[in-house]
């Protein structure tokens, strides 16, 4: 990475515009070229419109996108010698003019070539692993709470569908960071209010430059900053070729001052507009929103978030203890299944963004549809997972869960309740592989198929729709099931503890009374301790996290909002060390990207002398703990 202080500057920098020879007064519309020479915006526009497309001082060619902007710009008269009145905040200087956005179009031919390359790379990885050529990207498994139910009684039991994304295509060490990925349209919307000054802004700029460096020529990036107004720093979605990377790096380091108040909505709206106005688009899209404060006035962004295009995820980051965590959680939830990250330590902003970037780089499935269908009178009565589903009105013997995407090495567990009807043993019961077995003078039926699940999804590299093979639900129905068949399934009980903990954390965060909020979490702790899976390492971490006492109510709520989002979505982000249970959701690519960021920002001796970063301290379960 090129540090802020190391970016070269021109030795010919002057205080006058070399076109009109008037002073470059603060507050006037100015534009700095890639050669680092600065001019009045209108003077340079007139120069370009006169077909002078080189820097008047050094004769370096002016970037084509800047030429296009200035050629189309109609400028009002300007008096460069007039000194403007003082403006309260430095960031408002740029409000005097607005350079229109110009989108770099997607290179469709290059994208197709990349998709072919990725398909070949995957086949090569499969071959080297000596696996079958039809290795699925996603495997599906099912679990019911019990192995059997009494045939002449109704009951209500839990069910579980688990989706596991393949990690076979992921190489070891840091090689995956160099592998191509499905092209991304990424918009970073960042707070530049006065509270971001100093170390916060320095580390944020360092992180933005890292993001610029990690994207390739097929990825497109836009950077929006905001205080009480929004500023399009990239002037639209730009492909991250070498030239645009250099321009944007300079912009990040020099043109994002800290000052003014906070209005999240103006930055959010400008970022969403870049997506809705796209003439071309990459297969993946994400908006990253970071703020360290609260809106000067309360706003409802529900209608604005409805305009976010389907498939574009909104990931939010709360920087420090003073942001409104509940608002950022709401934006993420309405942002097509995005995540919320509470950045409790100023120096953790880079790791937080890197983890999200690692997830985006490893997306293997989009538009997932989990279709569950049960036979006869079996009905799904309740859903305990946060994902959207149809029909919304239950009970129903058919249900379809909708998931936006799944990244390599991730897992999703869909938890629901199933109404089990009576079975009349005097009637012929249709079963798959039905057998009558005599044991200890008891007669019972073998496992029977009561339903099945099929998953369809779009592979983002090829845009091909893939359908998994059906997986069947099996449940024994008999008059007197044995004790082992009526034992609660251990795996399902862990997932029940997870979804119930997420629900209770949400309920506690919605409770304004602090003591009543604490009481809700205390009750959930007791419920986990009494469960079948209470001694499971993950459940013990849940208890430890819920029992932790925070120094302030604001820390308590910010940290638990982070925990709620991770436990409900099963998607990893950076988390405070007080949320150790959330570490299990971090995928291998996310950990690689975070480690890569750390190694690129700190000198080798510093890395060796420091304690491991928070995402390593959090007692990751196998295989991560062994990586």
Coordinates of C-alpha atoms in Angstrom, one line a residue:
X1 CA 0.0 0.0 0.0
X2 CA 1.2 3.5 -0.7
X3 CA 0.9 5.5 2.6
X4 CA -0.7 8.9 2.6
X5 CA 2.6 10.6 3.3
X6 CA 4.4 8.7 0.5
X7 CA 2.1 9.8 -2.4
X8 CA 4.3 11.8 -4.7
X9 CA 3.5 15.5 -5.2
X10 CA 4.6 17.8 -7.9
X11 CA 7.4 20.2 -7.4
X12 CA 5.7 22.7 -9.7
X13 CA 2.7 23.3 -7.5
X14 CA 1.7 27.0 -7.7
X15 CA -0.7 29.3 -5.9
X16 CA -2.2 30.7 -9.2
X17 CA -4.2 29.1 -12.0
X18 CA -1.8 28.9 -14.9
X19 CA -4.7 29.3 -17.3
X20 CA -6.3 32.6 -16.0
X21 CA -3.3 33.6 -13.9
X22 CA -5.6 34.4 -11.0
X23 CA -5.1 33.1 -7.4
X24 CA -6.5 29.6 -6.5
X25 CA -8.6 31.1 -3.7
X26 CA -10.2 28.8 -1.1
X27 CA -13.9 28.2 -1.7
X28 CA -13.7 28.4 -5.5
X29 CA -14.4 25.3 -7.7
X30 CA -11.0 23.7 -8.3
X31 CA -9.9 20.5 -10.0
X32 CA -6.6 18.6 -9.5
X33 CA -5.4 16.5 -12.4
X34 CA -3.7 13.1 -12.1
X35 CA -0.3 15.0 -12.6
X36 CA -1.2 16.8 -9.4
X37 CA -1.5 20.3 -11.0
X38 CA -4.5 22.3 -9.9
X39 CA -6.7 24.7 -11.9
X40 CA -10.0 26.6 -11.6
X41 CA -12.7 24.1 -12.7
X42 CA -14.2 26.5 -15.2
X43 CA -10.9 27.5 -16.7
X44 CA -10.0 23.9 -17.3
X45 CA -13.4 23.2 -18.7
X46 CA -13.0 26.1 -21.2
X47 CA -9.5 24.8 -22.1
X48 CA -10.8 21.3 -22.8
X49 CA -13.8 22.5 -24.8
X50 CA -11.2 24.3 -26.9
X51 CA -9.7 20.9 -27.7
X52 CA -6.7 21.5 -25.3
X53 CA -6.7 18.1 -23.6
X54 CA -3.3 18.2 -22.0
X55 CA -2.2 19.7 -18.7
X56 CA -1.1 23.4 -19.5
X57 CA 1.9 23.1 -17.3
X58 CA 3.4 19.6 -17.9
X59 CA 1.5 18.5 -21.1
X60 CA 0.5 15.2 -19.5
X61 CA -2.7 13.9 -21.2
X62 CA -5.9 14.6 -19.2
X63 CA -7.8 11.5 -18.1
X64 CA -10.5 10.6 -20.6
X65 CA -13.2 10.5 -18.0
X66 CA -12.3 14.0 -16.9
X67 CA -12.3 15.2 -20.5
X68 CA -15.8 13.8 -20.9
X69 CA -17.0 15.5 -17.7
X70 CA -15.6 18.9 -18.6
X71 CA -16.7 18.7 -22.2
X72 CA -20.3 18.2 -21.2
X73 CA -20.2 20.7 -18.4
X74 CA -21.9 24.1 -18.9
X75 CA -20.3 26.6 -16.6
X76 CA -21.8 29.9 -15.3
X77 CA -19.5 32.9 -15.3
X78 CA -17.0 33.0 -12.5
X79 CA -15.0 35.8 -10.9
X80 CA -11.8 34.0 -9.6
X81 CA -10.4 37.2 -8.1
X82 CA -13.3 37.6 -5.6
X83 CA -12.5 36.3 -2.1
X84 CA -15.5 34.2 -0.9
X85 CA -17.1 34.7 2.6
X86 CA -15.9 32.3 5.3
X87 CA -17.6 28.9 5.4
X88 CA -18.1 27.2 8.8
X89 CA -16.9 23.7 7.7
X90 CA -14.1 22.8 5.3
X91 CA -16.2 20.0 3.8
X92 CA -18.8 22.5 2.5
X93 CA -16.3 24.1 0.2
X94 CA -17.1 21.5 -2.4
X95 CA -20.8 22.1 -2.3
X96 CA -20.3 25.1 -4.6
X97 CA -20.2 22.8 -7.7
X98 CA -21.1 19.3 -8.7
X99 CA -19.3 17.3 -11.3
X100 CA -21.8 14.8 -12.8
X101 CA -21.2 11.0 -12.5
X102 CA -20.0 9.1 -15.5
X103 CA -20.2 5.3 -15.2
X104 CA -17.5 3.2 -16.7
X105 CA -19.3 0.5 -18.6
X106 CA -18.8 -3.2 -17.9
X107 CA -16.5 -5.0 -20.3
X108 CA -18.9 -7.8 -21.3
X109 CA -16.3 -9.7 -23.4
X110 CA -13.7 -9.6 -20.6
X111 CA -16.3 -10.8 -18.1
X112 CA -17.2 -13.8 -20.3
X113 CA -13.6 -14.7 -20.6
X114 CA -13.2 -14.5 -16.8
X115 CA -16.2 -16.8 -16.2
X116 CA -14.6 -19.3 -18.5
X117 CA -11.4 -19.1 -16.6
X118 CA -13.1 -19.5 -13.3
X119 CA -14.9 -22.6 -14.5
X120 CA -11.6 -24.1 -15.7
X121 CA -10.0 -23.2 -12.4
X122 CA -12.7 -24.9 -10.5
X123 CA -12.5 -28.1 -12.5
X124 CA -8.7 -28.1 -12.0
X125 CA -9.2 -27.7 -8.3
X126 CA -11.7 -30.5 -8.2
X127 CA -9.4 -32.8 -10.2
X128 CA -6.4 -32.0 -8.0
X129 CA -8.5 -32.9 -4.9
X130 CA -9.4 -36.2 -6.5
X131 CA -13.1 -35.5 -6.1
X132 CA -16.0 -36.3 -8.4
X133 CA -16.4 -33.9 -11.4
X134 CA -19.9 -33.2 -10.2
X135 CA -18.9 -32.0 -6.8
X136 CA -21.8 -29.7 -5.8
X137 CA -21.2 -26.1 -4.8
X138 CA -23.9 -26.6 -2.1
X139 CA -24.8 -29.7 -0.1
X140 CA -28.2 -30.0 1.6
X141 CA -28.9 -32.0 4.8
X142 CA -32.0 -32.3 6.9
X143 CA -32.7 -33.1 10.6
X144 CA -35.8 -33.6 12.7
X145 CA -36.0 -33.1 16.4
X146 CA -36.9 -36.7 17.0
X147 CA -36.3 -40.0 15.2
X148 CA -39.9 -41.1 15.8
X149 CA -43.3 -40.0 17.0
X150 CA -46.3 -41.9 18.5
X151 CA -48.5 -42.8 15.6
X152 CA -51.9 -42.2 17.3
X153 CA -51.0 -38.8 18.7
X154 CA -50.5 -35.3 17.2
X155 CA -47.4 -33.4 18.0
X156 CA -45.3 -30.4 17.1
X157 CA -41.6 -30.9 16.5
X158 CA -38.7 -28.9 15.2
X159 CA -37.1 -29.4 11.8
X160 CA -33.8 -28.2 10.3
X161 CA -32.5 -27.8 6.8
X162 CA -28.8 -27.1 6.5
X163 CA -27.0 -25.6 3.4
X164 CA -23.3 -26.0 3.4
X165 CA -21.3 -24.1 0.7
X166 CA -18.3 -25.9 -0.8
X167 CA -14.8 -24.9 0.2
X168 CA -13.1 -27.3 -2.2
X169 CA -12.3 -24.5 -4.7
X170 CA -10.4 -22.5 -2.0
X171 CA -6.6 -23.0 -2.2
X172 CA -4.4 -22.9 0.9
X173 CA -2.4 -20.0 2.4
X174 CA -3.0 -16.6 0.7
X175 CA -3.4 -17.8 -2.9
X176 CA -7.1 -17.1 -3.0
X177 CA -6.4 -13.4 -2.7
X178 CA -4.8 -13.5 -6.1
X179 CA -7.5 -15.6 -7.8
X180 CA -10.1 -13.8 -9.9
X181 CA -13.6 -13.5 -8.5
X182 CA -17.0 -12.6 -9.9
X183 CA -16.9 -8.9 -10.8
X184 CA -18.4 -6.6 -8.2
X185 CA -20.0 -3.2 -8.3
X186 CA -19.0 -1.7 -4.9
X187 CA -20.2 1.6 -3.5
X188 CA -18.5 2.9 -0.2
X189 CA -20.5 5.5 1.6
X190 CA -18.4 7.0 4.4
X191 CA -18.9 9.6 7.2
X192 CA -16.7 12.7 7.0
X193 CA -18.3 14.6 9.8
X194 CA -16.2 16.5 12.3
X195 CA -16.1 13.6 14.8
X196 CA -14.2 11.6 12.2
X197 CA -11.2 13.9 12.3
X198 CA -7.7 12.7 13.4
X199 CA -6.9 9.0 13.8
X200 CA -10.4 7.8 12.7
X201 CA -10.1 9.5 9.3
X202 CA -6.5 8.4 8.8
X203 CA -7.4 4.8 9.4
X204 CA -10.5 5.0 7.2
X205 CA -8.5 6.5 4.3
X206 CA -6.0 3.7 4.8
X207 CA -8.8 1.2 4.5
X208 CA -10.4 2.8 1.4
X209 CA -7.0 2.7 -0.3
X210 CA -6.7 -1.0 0.6
X211 CA -10.1 -1.6 -1.0
X212 CA -9.0 0.2 -4.2
X213 CA -5.9 -2.0 -4.4
X214 CA -7.8 -5.3 -3.9
X215 CA -10.2 -4.7 -6.8
X216 CA -9.3 -5.5 -10.3
X217 CA -10.0 -4.1 -13.8
X218 CA -13.4 -5.7 -14.0
X219 CA -14.6 -4.5 -10.6
X220 CA -16.2 -1.1 -10.3
X221 CA -15.9 1.2 -7.3
X222 CA -17.6 4.4 -6.2
X223 CA -16.8 6.4 -3.1
X224 CA -19.3 8.7 -1.5
X225 CA -18.5 10.8 1.5
X226 CA -21.1 12.8 3.6
X227 CA -21.5 15.2 6.4
X228 CA -24.8 17.2 6.1
X229 CA -24.3 16.9 2.3
X230 CA -23.1 14.1 0.1
X231 CA -20.1 14.2 -2.2
X232 CA -19.4 11.9 -5.1
X233 CA -15.6 11.5 -4.8
X234 CA -15.2 9.1 -7.7
X235 CA -17.7 10.8 -10.0
X236 CA -19.5 7.5 -10.6
X237 CA -18.7 3.8 -10.7
X238 CA -15.2 3.4 -12.0
X239 CA -13.4 0.3 -13.2
X240 CA -10.4 -0.3 -11.0
X241 CA -7.7 -0.2 -13.7
X242 CA -4.3 1.1 -12.8
X243 CA -5.1 4.7 -13.9
X244 CA -8.4 4.9 -12.0
X245 CA -6.8 3.3 -8.9
X246 CA -4.1 6.1 -8.9
X247 CA -6.7 8.8 -9.3
X248 CA -9.0 7.5 -6.6
X249 CA -6.1 6.9 -4.2
X250 CA -5.1 10.6 -4.5
X251 CA -8.7 11.6 -4.0
X252 CA -9.0 9.5 -0.9
X253 CA -5.9 10.9 0.6
X254 CA -6.4 14.6 -0.2
X255 CA -10.0 15.3 -1.0
X256 CA -12.0 13.9 2.0
X257 CA -11.8 16.4 4.8
X258 CA -13.4 15.9 8.2
X259 CA -15.9 18.5 9.3
X260 CA -19.6 19.4 9.7
X261 CA -22.6 17.5 11.0
X262 CA -24.1 14.2 10.1
X263 CA -27.0 13.3 7.7
X264 CA -26.7 9.6 6.8
X265 CA -29.6 9.8 4.4
X266 CA -27.9 12.1 1.8
X267 CA -24.9 9.7 1.5
X268 CA -27.2 6.7 1.4
X269 CA -29.4 8.1 -1.2
X270 CA -26.5 9.1 -3.5
X271 CA -25.0 5.6 -3.1
X272 CA -28.3 3.9 -4.0
X273 CA -28.8 6.2 -6.9
X274 CA -25.6 5.0 -8.4
X275 CA -27.0 1.5 -8.4
X276 CA -30.5 2.4 -9.7
X277 CA -29.1 4.5 -12.6
X278 CA -26.6 1.8 -13.8
X279 CA -26.6 1.3 -17.6
X280 CA -24.6 -1.9 -17.2
X281 CA -24.0 -3.9 -14.1
X282 CA -21.8 -6.6 -12.7
X283 CA -23.2 -9.8 -11.3
X284 CA -22.4 -8.8 -7.7
X285 CA -23.3 -5.5 -6.0
X286 CA -22.8 -4.2 -2.5
X287 CA -23.1 -0.9 -0.6
X288 CA -20.8 -0.4 2.4
X289 CA -22.1 2.4 4.8
X290 CA -19.9 3.6 7.7
X291 CA -20.7 6.2 10.3
X292 CA -19.4 7.1 13.7
X293 CA -22.3 9.4 14.8
X294 CA -26.0 10.0 14.7
X295 CA -28.2 12.1 12.3
X296 CA -28.6 15.6 13.5
X297 CA -32.4 15.0 13.1
X298 CA -34.3 11.7 13.1
X299 CA -35.2 10.3 9.7
X300 CA -37.1 7.2 8.5
X301 CA -35.2 5.5 5.6
X302 CA -37.7 2.7 5.0
X303 CA -38.9 4.1 1.6
X304 CA -35.4 4.9 0.6
X305 CA -34.2 1.3 1.3
X306 CA -37.0 -0.1 -0.8
X307 CA -35.4 1.5 -3.8
X308 CA -32.2 -0.5 -3.3
X309 CA -32.1 -3.0 -6.3
X310 CA -32.7 -6.7 -5.6
X311 CA -29.4 -8.5 -5.1
X312 CA -27.4 -5.5 -3.9
X313 CA -26.5 -5.9 -0.3
X314 CA -26.2 -3.0 2.2
X315 CA -23.5 -3.7 4.8
X316 CA -23.4 -1.2 7.7
X317 CA -20.6 -0.3 10.0
X318 CA -20.9 1.6 13.3
X319 CA -17.6 3.2 14.2
X320 CA -17.2 3.7 17.9
X321 CA -19.8 3.9 20.7
X322 CA -21.7 7.0 19.5
X323 CA -23.6 5.7 16.5
X324 CA -27.2 4.6 16.5
X325 CA -26.8 0.8 16.3
X326 CA -30.6 0.2 15.9
X327 CA -30.7 2.4 12.8
X328 CA -27.8 0.6 11.1
X329 CA -29.3 -2.8 12.0
X330 CA -32.5 -1.7 10.3
X331 CA -30.7 -0.5 7.2
X332 CA -28.8 -3.8 6.9
X333 CA -31.9 -5.9 7.4
X334 CA -33.7 -4.0 4.7
X335 CA -30.6 -4.1 2.6
X336 CA -31.3 -7.5 1.0
X337 CA -29.8 -9.4 3.9
X338 CA -26.7 -7.3 4.6
X339 CA -24.7 -7.3 7.8
X340 CA -24.1 -4.8 10.7
X341 CA -20.7 -4.5 12.3
X342 CA -19.9 -2.7 15.5
X343 CA -16.3 -1.5 15.3
X344 CA -15.5 -1.0 19.0
X345 CA -11.8 -0.2 18.5
X346 CA -10.7 2.6 16.1
X347 CA -7.9 0.5 14.7
X348 CA -10.2 -2.3 13.8
X349 CA -11.9 -0.5 10.9
X350 CA -9.5 -2.1 8.3
X351 CA -10.1 -5.6 9.5
X352 CA -13.9 -5.1 9.6
X353 CA -14.0 -3.9 5.9
X354 CA -11.5 -6.6 4.9
X355 CA -13.7 -9.4 6.3
X356 CA -16.7 -8.1 4.4
X357 CA -14.5 -7.8 1.2
X358 CA -13.4 -11.5 1.7
X359 CA -17.0 -12.6 1.8
X360 CA -17.9 -10.6 -1.4
X361 CA -14.9 -12.1 -3.2
X362 CA -16.0 -15.7 -2.4
X363 CA -19.7 -15.6 -3.4
X364 CA -20.6 -18.9 -5.1
X365 CA -24.4 -18.7 -5.2
X366 CA -27.2 -16.1 -5.6
X367 CA -31.0 -16.1 -5.6
X368 CA -31.2 -19.2 -3.5
X369 CA -34.7 -20.8 -3.2
X370 CA -35.1 -23.6 -0.6
X371 CA -38.3 -25.4 -1.5
X372 CA -39.7 -27.6 1.3
X373 CA -42.7 -29.8 0.8
X374 CA -44.3 -32.3 3.2
X375 CA -46.8 -35.1 2.5
X376 CA -50.4 -35.4 3.6
X377 CA -51.3 -33.6 6.7
X378 CA -47.8 -32.7 7.8
X379 CA -47.6 -28.9 8.0
X380 CA -45.0 -26.3 8.8
X381 CA -46.5 -24.2 11.6
X382 CA -43.8 -21.7 12.5
X383 CA -40.5 -20.4 11.1
X384 CA -37.7 -19.4 13.4
X385 CA -35.2 -18.2 10.8
X386 CA -35.1 -14.6 9.7
X387 CA -35.0 -15.3 5.9
X388 CA -38.0 -14.3 3.8
X389 CA -40.4 -17.1 3.0
X390 CA -43.5 -17.8 0.9
X391 CA -46.3 -18.2 1.9
X392 CA -46.1 -15.9 4.8
X393 CA -49.3 -17.2 6.3
X394 CA -48.8 -20.6 8.0
X395 CA -49.4 -23.5 8.5
X396 CA -48.6 -24.9 5.1
X397 CA -47.3 -28.1 3.8
X398 CA -45.2 -26.2 1.2
X399 CA -42.8 -23.3 1.9
X400 CA -40.0 -21.6 0.0
X401 CA -37.2 -19.7 1.8
X402 CA -35.5 -16.9 -0.1
X403 CA -31.8 -16.3 0.5
X404 CA -29.9 -13.6 -1.4
X405 CA -26.5 -15.2 -1.6
X406 CA -24.1 -17.8 -0.1
X407 CA -20.3 -17.4 0.1
X408 CA -17.7 -20.2 0.0
X409 CA -17.3 -22.1 3.3
X410 CA -20.5 -20.6 4.7
X411 CA -23.4 -22.4 6.3
X412 CA -27.1 -21.6 6.6
X413 CA -29.4 -23.4 9.1
X414 CA -33.2 -23.0 8.5
X415 CA -35.2 -23.8 11.7
X416 CA -38.9 -24.4 11.7
X417 CA -41.7 -26.2 13.5
X418 CA -43.6 -29.1 12.0
X419 CA -47.1 -30.2 12.9
X420 CA -47.2 -34.1 13.0
X421 CA -50.7 -35.5 12.4
X422 CA -52.1 -38.8 13.8
X423 CA -51.6 -41.9 11.7
X424 CA -54.4 -44.5 11.7
X425 CA -52.7 -47.9 11.9
X426 CA -55.9 -49.6 10.6
X427 CA -55.4 -47.8 7.2
X428 CA -52.8 -48.6 4.6
X429 CA -50.0 -46.0 5.2
X430 CA -47.9 -45.2 2.1
X431 CA -44.2 -45.2 3.0
X432 CA -41.0 -45.5 1.2
X433 CA -39.1 -48.7 2.1
X434 CA -41.9 -49.8 4.4
X435 CA -41.0 -52.8 6.6
X436 CA -42.6 -54.5 9.5
X437 CA -40.0 -55.6 12.1
X438 CA -40.7 -57.7 15.2
X439 CA -38.6 -56.9 18.2
X440 CA -39.4 -57.8 21.8
X441 CA -43.0 -58.6 20.7
X442 CA -43.4 -55.0 19.5
X443 CA -44.4 -54.2 15.9
X444 CA -43.4 -50.9 14.3
X445 CA -42.9 -49.4 11.0
X446 CA -39.4 -48.5 9.6
X447 CA -38.5 -44.9 8.7
X448 CA -41.0 -43.3 6.2
X449 CA -40.6 -40.4 3.9
X450 CA -42.8 -37.6 5.0
X451 CA -41.4 -34.8 2.8
X452 CA -38.4 -33.5 0.8
X453 CA -36.3 -30.4 0.1
X454 CA -34.9 -29.1 -3.2
X455 CA -32.7 -26.0 -3.5
X456 CA -32.2 -23.9 -6.7
X457 CA -29.6 -21.1 -7.1
X458 CA -27.8 -19.1 -9.6
X459 CA -24.0 -19.6 -10.0
X460 CA -22.8 -16.0 -10.4
X461 CA -19.8 -16.8 -12.7
X462 CA -21.9 -18.5 -15.4
X463 CA -25.3 -17.1 -14.5
X464 CA -26.5 -20.7 -14.7
X465 CA -29.4 -21.9 -12.6
X466 CA -28.6 -25.1 -10.6
X467 CA -31.0 -27.5 -8.9
X468 CA -29.9 -29.8 -6.2
X469 CA -31.0 -33.4 -5.8
X470 CA -34.0 -33.9 -3.5
X471 CA -33.3 -34.8 0.1
X472 CA -36.0 -36.6 2.1
X473 CA -37.3 -36.1 5.6
X474 CA -37.6 -39.5 7.4
X475 CA -39.8 -40.0 10.5
X476 CA -40.8 -43.3 12.2
X477 CA -44.4 -43.5 13.3
X478 CA -45.3 -46.3 15.8
X479 CA -47.3 -47.0 18.9
X480 CA -44.5 -47.2 21.4
X481 CA -41.3 -45.7 20.2
X482 CA -38.1 -46.7 22.1
X483 CA -36.4 -44.1 24.3
X484 CA -33.5 -43.6 22.0
X485 CA -35.9 -42.6 19.2
X486 CA -37.5 -39.9 21.4
X487 CA -34.2 -38.3 22.4
X488 CA -33.8 -34.7 21.2
X489 CA -31.4 -34.4 18.3
X490 CA -28.2 -32.7 19.5
X491 CA -27.4 -30.8 16.3
X492 CA -30.9 -29.4 16.0
X493 CA -30.9 -28.3 19.7
X494 CA -27.7 -26.3 19.1
X495 CA -29.5 -24.5 16.2
X496 CA -32.6 -23.9 18.3
X497 CA -30.4 -22.3 21.0
X498 CA -28.9 -20.1 18.3
X499 CA -32.2 -18.8 16.8
X500 CA -33.8 -18.4 20.1
X501 CA -30.8 -16.4 21.4
X502 CA -31.0 -14.1 18.3
X503 CA -34.7 -13.6 18.9
X504 CA -34.2 -12.8 22.6
X505 CA -31.3 -10.4 22.0
X506 CA -33.5 -8.6 19.5
X507 CA -36.3 -8.4 22.1
X508 CA -33.9 -7.1 24.7
X509 CA -32.5 -4.4 22.4
X510 CA -36.1 -3.3 21.6
X511 CA -36.7 -2.9 25.3
X512 CA -35.9 0.6 26.4
X513 CA -35.8 -0.1 30.1
X514 CA -32.2 -1.3 30.8
X515 CA -33.0 -3.5 33.7
X516 CA -35.8 -5.3 31.9
X517 CA -33.5 -5.7 28.9
X518 CA -30.9 -7.4 31.1
X519 CA -33.6 -9.7 32.6
X520 CA -34.6 -10.9 29.1
X521 CA -31.0 -12.0 28.4
X522 CA -30.7 -13.6 31.9
X523 CA -33.8 -15.7 31.2
X524 CA -32.3 -16.9 27.9
X525 CA -29.1 -17.9 29.7
X526 CA -31.1 -20.1 32.0
X527 CA -32.9 -21.7 29.1
X528 CA -29.6 -22.5 27.3
X529 CA -28.2 -24.0 30.5
X530 CA -31.2 -26.3 30.8
X531 CA -31.0 -27.5 27.1
X532 CA -29.8 -30.8 25.8
X533 CA -26.8 -29.1 24.1
X534 CA -25.8 -26.9 27.1
X535 CA -22.3 -28.4 27.3
X536 CA -21.6 -27.8 23.6
X537 CA -18.7 -25.3 23.2
X538 CA -20.7 -23.0 21.1
X539 CA -23.6 -22.9 23.6
X540 CA -21.2 -22.2 26.4
X541 CA -19.8 -19.3 24.4
X542 CA -23.4 -18.0 24.0
X543 CA -23.9 -18.1 27.7
X544 CA -20.5 -16.4 28.4
X545 CA -21.4 -13.6 25.9
X546 CA -24.9 -13.0 27.3
X547 CA -23.6 -12.9 30.9
X548 CA -20.9 -10.3 30.1
X549 CA -21.4 -7.0 31.9
X550 CA -20.5 -3.9 29.8
X551 CA -19.1 -0.7 31.2
X552 CA -22.0 1.3 29.7
X553 CA -25.5 0.8 28.3
X554 CA -24.4 2.2 24.9
X555 CA -21.6 -0.4 24.7
X556 CA -24.1 -3.1 25.8
X557 CA -26.5 -2.2 23.1
X558 CA -24.0 -1.7 20.3
X559 CA -22.3 -5.0 21.0
X560 CA -25.5 -7.0 21.3
X561 CA -26.9 -5.5 18.1
X562 CA -23.8 -6.9 16.4
X563 CA -24.4 -10.3 18.0
X564 CA -28.1 -10.3 17.0
X565 CA -27.2 -9.7 13.4
X566 CA -24.5 -12.4 13.3
X567 CA -26.5 -15.1 15.1
X568 CA -29.7 -14.5 13.0
X569 CA -27.9 -14.3 9.6
X570 CA -25.0 -16.8 10.3
X571 CA -22.7 -14.5 8.4
X572 CA -19.4 -13.5 10.0
X573 CA -18.1 -9.9 10.4
X574 CA -15.6 -8.3 12.7
X575 CA -16.9 -8.6 16.3
X576 CA -15.7 -7.4 19.7
X577 CA -14.0 -10.0 21.8
X578 CA -17.1 -10.0 24.1
X579 CA -18.9 -11.7 21.2
X580 CA -16.7 -14.8 21.0
X581 CA -19.6 -17.0 19.9
X582 CA -20.0 -15.1 16.7
X583 CA -16.5 -16.1 15.5
X584 CA -17.8 -19.4 14.3
X585 CA -19.5 -17.6 11.3
X586 CA -16.2 -16.3 9.9
X587 CA -15.4 -18.1 6.7
X588 CA -11.9 -19.0 5.7
X589 CA -11.7 -16.4 2.9
X590 CA -12.8 -13.7 5.3
X591 CA -10.0 -14.6 7.7
X592 CA -7.5 -14.7 4.9
X593 CA -8.5 -11.2 3.8
X594 CA -8.3 -9.8 7.3
X595 CA -4.9 -11.3 7.8
X596 CA -3.8 -10.0 4.5
X597 CA -4.9 -6.5 5.5
X598 CA -3.0 -6.6 8.8
X599 CA 0.2 -7.8 7.1
X600 CA 0.0 -5.0 4.5
X601 CA -0.6 -2.2 7.0
X602 CA 1.9 -3.0 9.7
X603 CA 5.7 -3.5 9.6
X604 CA 6.8 -7.2 10.0
X605 CA 8.4 -6.6 13.4
X606 CA 5.2 -4.9 14.7
X607 CA 3.1 -7.9 13.6
X608 CA 5.4 -10.3 15.5
X609 CA 5.3 -8.3 18.7
X610 CA 1.6 -7.7 18.8
X611 CA -1.2 -10.0 20.2
X612 CA -3.3 -11.8 17.6
X613 CA -6.1 -9.7 16.2
X614 CA -9.6 -10.1 17.7
X615 CA -10.8 -12.5 15.1
X616 CA -8.0 -14.9 16.1
X617 CA -8.5 -14.5 19.8
X618 CA -12.2 -15.6 19.6
X619 CA -11.5 -19.4 20.0
X620 CA -12.4 -20.3 16.4
X621 CA -13.8 -23.8 16.1
X622 CA -12.1 -26.4 13.8
X623 CA -11.0 -26.2 11.1
X624 CA -10.3 -22.4 11.6
X625 CA -8.4 -22.8 14.8
X626 CA -5.9 -25.0 13.0
X627 CA -5.3 -22.8 10.0

